[in-house]
Amino acid sequence: MPLTPLHFGVLAPVNYLFPGKVSLVSFTLVNAWIDMKFIEAALTGQPLPAHGDIHSLAGVLIVGTLVAMPGVRYAKWVIGAYLAALSHLLLDGLIHADMQPFGWIEGNPLRVMDMQTLSLILLPFMLWFIVQTVSSSYAWVRMRWAALPFRNHPPKP
Ligand SMILES: [Zn+2]
């Protein structure tokens, strides 16, 4: 990982360009599953483990497929799962020397920068994503509130 939440920065431009086309739930499930060992270590105060097989092209595609399968009838769900899988591999691959993203190539040919640099690049996108999420949640609550029956037909005294 860079910090797992930074992965969500990927969704900001995607949501802007293709609103409503990517499932946040499947995107979250795949990213959390891939980084499960890191999340567990962070929560329990353990040292961070090495990136294992799950941080490889085969590993993320398996996780993406396992999450995509239950919602295979919904393009939004499948797109979210595979977008998370591939963007996770790319973002982590850019910074982690211990990864071996492609089993047929020794080492990590994706690595070109350090975590601080990538985090600085992703931070504005993550903030953009937070603004999008808060804004759309607020719009949803307003819409639901306006649709409540008593709003249009107040109870009689
Ligand atoms: Zn990761």
PDB file of C-alpha atoms and ligand atoms in Angstrom:
ATOM      1  CA  MET A   1       0.000   0.000   0.000  1.00  0.00           C
ATOM      2  CA  PRO A   2       0.469   3.572   0.088  1.00  0.00           C
ATOM      3  CA  LEU A   3      -1.981   4.177   2.917  1.00  0.00           C
ATOM      4  CA  THR A   4      -5.044   2.270   1.822  1.00  0.00           C
ATOM      5  CA  PRO A   5      -7.342   5.343   1.895  1.00  0.00           C
ATOM      6  CA  LEU A   6      -5.157   7.034  -0.700  1.00  0.00           C
ATOM      7  CA  HIS A   7      -6.221   4.371  -3.187  1.00  0.00           C
ATOM      8  CA  PHE A   8      -9.641   6.002  -3.202  1.00  0.00           C
ATOM      9  CA  GLY A   9      -8.176   9.025  -4.931  1.00  0.00           C
ATOM     10  CA  VAL A  10      -8.413   6.987  -8.131  1.00  0.00           C
ATOM     11  CA  LEU A  11     -12.178   7.277  -7.924  1.00  0.00           C
ATOM     12  CA  ALA A  12     -12.297  11.087  -7.994  1.00  0.00           C
ATOM     13  CA  PRO A  13     -11.517  11.593 -11.688  1.00  0.00           C
ATOM     14  CA  VAL A  14     -13.356   8.375 -12.600  1.00  0.00           C
ATOM     15  CA  ASN A  15     -16.511   9.532 -10.801  1.00  0.00           C
ATOM     16  CA  TYR A  16     -16.175  12.953 -12.370  1.00  0.00           C
ATOM     17  CA  LEU A  17     -15.864  11.577 -15.911  1.00  0.00           C
ATOM     18  CA  PHE A  18     -18.233   8.610 -15.505  1.00  0.00           C
ATOM     19  CA  PRO A  19     -20.655   9.471 -12.710  1.00  0.00           C
ATOM     20  CA  GLY A  20     -22.435   6.486 -11.192  1.00  0.00           C
ATOM     21  CA  LYS A  21     -20.545   3.902 -13.247  1.00  0.00           C
ATOM     22  CA  VAL A  22     -18.279   2.471 -10.524  1.00  0.00           C
ATOM     23  CA  SER A  23     -19.384   0.733  -7.344  1.00  0.00           C
ATOM     24  CA  LEU A  24     -17.751   2.204  -4.261  1.00  0.00           C
ATOM     25  CA  VAL A  25     -18.614  -0.958  -2.331  1.00  0.00           C
ATOM     26  CA  SER A  26     -16.858  -3.412  -4.639  1.00  0.00           C
ATOM     27  CA  PHE A  27     -13.946  -0.963  -5.009  1.00  0.00           C
ATOM     28  CA  THR A  28     -13.620  -0.812  -1.219  1.00  0.00           C
ATOM     29  CA  LEU A  29     -13.910  -4.578  -0.738  1.00  0.00           C
ATOM     30  CA  VAL A  30     -11.150  -5.351  -3.220  1.00  0.00           C
ATOM     31  CA  ASN A  31      -8.752  -2.719  -1.854  1.00  0.00           C
ATOM     32  CA  ALA A  32      -9.371  -3.810   1.735  1.00  0.00           C
ATOM     33  CA  TRP A  33      -8.970  -7.497   0.854  1.00  0.00           C
ATOM     34  CA  ILE A  34      -5.667  -6.901  -0.940  1.00  0.00           C
ATOM     35  CA  ASP A  35      -4.298  -4.900   2.002  1.00  0.00           C
ATOM     36  CA  MET A  36      -5.921  -7.032   4.726  1.00  0.00           C
ATOM     37  CA  LYS A  37      -2.575  -8.078   6.221  1.00  0.00           C
ATOM     38  CA  PHE A  38      -1.456  -4.421   6.354  1.00  0.00           C
ATOM     39  CA  ILE A  39      -4.699  -3.227   7.894  1.00  0.00           C
ATOM     40  CA  GLU A  40      -4.525  -5.988  10.509  1.00  0.00           C
ATOM     41  CA  ALA A  41      -0.882  -5.149  11.300  1.00  0.00           C
ATOM     42  CA  ALA A  42      -1.663  -1.439  11.588  1.00  0.00           C
ATOM     43  CA  LEU A  43      -4.614  -2.091  13.905  1.00  0.00           C
ATOM     44  CA  THR A  44      -2.691  -4.488  16.155  1.00  0.00           C
ATOM     45  CA  GLY A  45       0.580  -2.537  16.239  1.00  0.00           C
ATOM     46  CA  GLN A  46       2.491  -5.296  14.476  1.00  0.00           C
ATOM     47  CA  PRO A  47       5.310  -4.573  11.993  1.00  0.00           C
ATOM     48  CA  LEU A  48       4.100  -4.293   8.424  1.00  0.00           C
ATOM     49  CA  PRO A  49       4.449  -7.568   6.502  1.00  0.00           C
ATOM     50  CA  ALA A  50       6.101  -7.978   3.100  1.00  0.00           C
ATOM     51  CA  HIS A  51       3.992  -7.732  -0.013  1.00  0.00           C
ATOM     52  CA  GLY A  52       3.142 -11.291  -0.914  1.00  0.00           C
ATOM     53  CA  ASP A  53       1.513 -13.061  -3.801  1.00  0.00           C
ATOM     54  CA  ILE A  54      -1.712 -11.107  -3.390  1.00  0.00           C
ATOM     55  CA  HIS A  55       0.173  -7.998  -4.586  1.00  0.00           C
ATOM     56  CA  SER A  56       0.790  -9.542  -8.007  1.00  0.00           C
ATOM     57  CA  LEU A  57      -1.197  -9.365 -11.231  1.00  0.00           C
ATOM     58  CA  ALA A  58      -2.515 -12.882 -10.633  1.00  0.00           C
ATOM     59  CA  GLY A  59      -3.303 -12.124  -6.975  1.00  0.00           C
ATOM     60  CA  VAL A  60      -5.260  -8.917  -7.604  1.00  0.00           C
ATOM     61  CA  LEU A  61      -7.128 -10.482 -10.531  1.00  0.00           C
ATOM     62  CA  ILE A  62      -8.175 -13.402  -8.341  1.00  0.00           C
ATOM     63  CA  VAL A  63      -9.380 -11.031  -5.602  1.00  0.00           C
ATOM     64  CA  GLY A  64     -11.103  -8.815  -8.179  1.00  0.00           C
ATOM     65  CA  THR A  65     -12.832 -11.831  -9.717  1.00  0.00           C
ATOM     66  CA  LEU A  66     -13.941 -13.237  -6.347  1.00  0.00           C
ATOM     67  CA  VAL A  67     -15.493  -9.882  -5.439  1.00  0.00           C
ATOM     68  CA  ALA A  68     -16.938  -9.325  -8.936  1.00  0.00           C
ATOM     69  CA  MET A  69     -18.637 -12.732  -9.173  1.00  0.00           C
ATOM     70  CA  PRO A  70     -21.562 -12.137  -6.773  1.00  0.00           C
ATOM     71  CA  GLY A  71     -22.488  -8.957  -8.661  1.00  0.00           C
ATOM     72  CA  VAL A  72     -21.629 -10.093 -12.156  1.00  0.00           C
ATOM     73  CA  ARG A  73     -25.033  -8.958 -13.462  1.00  0.00           C
ATOM     74  CA  TYR A  74     -24.197  -5.362 -12.561  1.00  0.00           C
ATOM     75  CA  ALA A  75     -21.532  -3.693 -14.671  1.00  0.00           C
ATOM     76  CA  LYS A  76     -21.003  -1.043 -12.012  1.00  0.00           C
ATOM     77  CA  TRP A  77     -20.077  -3.710  -9.453  1.00  0.00           C
ATOM     78  CA  VAL A  78     -17.707  -5.550 -11.782  1.00  0.00           C
ATOM     79  CA  ILE A  79     -16.021  -2.332 -12.938  1.00  0.00           C
ATOM     80  CA  GLY A  80     -15.475  -1.281  -9.317  1.00  0.00           C
ATOM     81  CA  ALA A  81     -13.890  -4.619  -8.445  1.00  0.00           C
ATOM     82  CA  TYR A  82     -11.489  -4.718 -11.375  1.00  0.00           C
ATOM     83  CA  LEU A  83     -10.681  -0.998 -11.224  1.00  0.00           C
ATOM     84  CA  ALA A  84      -9.690  -1.484  -7.594  1.00  0.00           C
ATOM     85  CA  ALA A  85      -7.627  -4.578  -8.381  1.00  0.00           C
ATOM     86  CA  LEU A  86      -5.645  -3.067 -11.239  1.00  0.00           C
ATOM     87  CA  SER A  87      -5.238   0.419  -9.763  1.00  0.00           C
ATOM     88  CA  HIS A  88      -4.101  -1.150  -6.488  1.00  0.00           C
ATOM     89  CA  LEU A  89      -1.439  -3.172  -8.267  1.00  0.00           C
ATOM     90  CA  LEU A  90      -0.266  -0.130 -10.237  1.00  0.00           C
ATOM     91  CA  LEU A  91      -0.169   2.298  -7.299  1.00  0.00           C
ATOM     92  CA  ASP A  92       1.572  -0.145  -4.981  1.00  0.00           C
ATOM     93  CA  GLY A  93       3.866  -1.250  -7.772  1.00  0.00           C
ATOM     94  CA  LEU A  94       5.044   2.322  -8.312  1.00  0.00           C
ATOM     95  CA  ILE A  95       6.609   2.446  -4.851  1.00  0.00           C
ATOM     96  CA  HIS A  96       7.293  -0.978  -3.303  1.00  0.00           C
ATOM     97  CA  ALA A  97      10.602  -2.617  -4.109  1.00  0.00           C
ATOM     98  CA  ASP A  98       9.606  -5.890  -2.453  1.00  0.00           C
ATOM     99  CA  MET A  99       6.703  -6.458  -4.834  1.00  0.00           C
ATOM    100  CA  GLN A 100       6.930  -8.814  -7.746  1.00  0.00           C
ATOM    101  CA  PRO A 101       3.829  -7.798  -9.716  1.00  0.00           C
ATOM    102  CA  PHE A 102       4.486 -10.035 -12.687  1.00  0.00           C
ATOM    103  CA  GLY A 103       5.534 -13.581 -11.952  1.00  0.00           C
ATOM    104  CA  TRP A 104       7.347 -13.924 -15.262  1.00  0.00           C
ATOM    105  CA  ILE A 105       9.559 -10.854 -14.625  1.00  0.00           C
ATOM    106  CA  GLU A 106      12.069 -10.787 -11.782  1.00  0.00           C
ATOM    107  CA  GLY A 107      11.665  -7.843  -9.394  1.00  0.00           C
ATOM    108  CA  ASN A 108       9.330  -4.883  -9.749  1.00  0.00           C
ATOM    109  CA  PRO A 109       9.581  -3.079 -13.096  1.00  0.00           C
ATOM    110  CA  LEU A 110       6.771  -0.683 -12.077  1.00  0.00           C
ATOM    111  CA  ARG A 111       8.736   0.964  -9.253  1.00  0.00           C
ATOM    112  CA  VAL A 112       9.668   4.530 -10.149  1.00  0.00           C
ATOM    113  CA  MET A 113       9.129   6.627  -6.990  1.00  0.00           C
ATOM    114  CA  ASP A 114       8.944   6.592  -3.214  1.00  0.00           C
ATOM    115  CA  MET A 115       5.855   6.496  -1.004  1.00  0.00           C
ATOM    116  CA  GLN A 116       6.055  10.171   0.004  1.00  0.00           C
ATOM    117  CA  THR A 117       6.006  11.309  -3.617  1.00  0.00           C
ATOM    118  CA  LEU A 118       3.073   9.096  -4.545  1.00  0.00           C
ATOM    119  CA  SER A 119       1.192  10.109  -1.392  1.00  0.00           C
ATOM    120  CA  LEU A 120       1.636  13.782  -2.296  1.00  0.00           C
ATOM    121  CA  ILE A 121       0.307  13.069  -5.783  1.00  0.00           C
ATOM    122  CA  LEU A 122      -2.668  11.078  -4.482  1.00  0.00           C
ATOM    123  CA  LEU A 123      -3.603  13.369  -1.587  1.00  0.00           C
ATOM    124  CA  PRO A 124      -5.429  16.007  -3.682  1.00  0.00           C
ATOM    125  CA  PHE A 125      -7.320  13.249  -5.490  1.00  0.00           C
ATOM    126  CA  MET A 126      -8.320  11.689  -2.180  1.00  0.00           C
ATOM    127  CA  LEU A 127      -9.517  15.074  -0.909  1.00  0.00           C
ATOM    128  CA  TRP A 128     -11.443  15.521  -4.165  1.00  0.00           C
ATOM    129  CA  PHE A 129     -13.011  12.103  -3.595  1.00  0.00           C
ATOM    130  CA  ILE A 130     -14.026  13.072  -0.036  1.00  0.00           C
ATOM    131  CA  VAL A 131     -15.676  16.248  -1.315  1.00  0.00           C
ATOM    132  CA  GLN A 132     -17.505  14.223  -3.975  1.00  0.00           C
ATOM    133  CA  THR A 133     -18.682  11.681  -1.394  1.00  0.00           C
ATOM    134  CA  VAL A 134     -19.877  14.271   1.118  1.00  0.00           C
ATOM    135  CA  SER A 135     -21.578  16.255  -1.633  1.00  0.00           C
ATOM    136  CA  SER A 136     -23.385  13.270  -3.145  1.00  0.00           C
ATOM    137  CA  SER A 137     -24.362  11.969   0.308  1.00  0.00           C
ATOM    138  CA  TYR A 138     -25.808  15.370   1.184  1.00  0.00           C
ATOM    139  CA  ALA A 139     -27.733  15.458  -2.100  1.00  0.00           C
ATOM    140  CA  TRP A 140     -29.060  11.931  -1.428  1.00  0.00           C
ATOM    141  CA  VAL A 141     -30.225  12.837   2.095  1.00  0.00           C
ATOM    142  CA  ARG A 142     -31.933  15.992   0.789  1.00  0.00           C
ATOM    143  CA  MET A 143     -33.669  13.993  -1.938  1.00  0.00           C
ATOM    144  CA  ARG A 144     -34.845  11.349   0.541  1.00  0.00           C
ATOM    145  CA  TRP A 145     -35.957  13.987   3.006  1.00  0.00           C
ATOM    146  CA  ALA A 146     -37.970  15.790   0.331  1.00  0.00           C
ATOM    147  CA  ALA A 147     -39.639  12.495  -0.626  1.00  0.00           C
ATOM    148  CA  LEU A 148     -40.876  11.691   2.886  1.00  0.00           C
ATOM    149  CA  PRO A 149     -44.684  11.513   2.851  1.00  0.00           C
ATOM    150  CA  PHE A 150     -45.258  13.828   5.796  1.00  0.00           C
ATOM    151  CA  ARG A 151     -43.319  16.574   4.063  1.00  0.00           C
ATOM    152  CA  ASN A 152     -46.000  16.854   1.384  1.00  0.00           C
ATOM    153  CA  HIS A 153     -48.963  15.890   3.547  1.00  0.00           C
ATOM    154  CA  PRO A 154     -48.483  17.066   7.115  1.00  0.00           C
ATOM    155  CA  PRO A 155     -50.438  15.014   9.652  1.00  0.00           C
ATOM    156  CA  LYS A 156     -53.790  16.526  10.577  1.00  0.00           C
ATOM    157  CA  PRO A 157     -54.102  17.763  14.156  1.00  0.00           C
TER     158      PRO A 157
HETATM  159 ZN    ZN B   1      -1.525  -2.812  -1.141  1.00  0.00          ZN
END
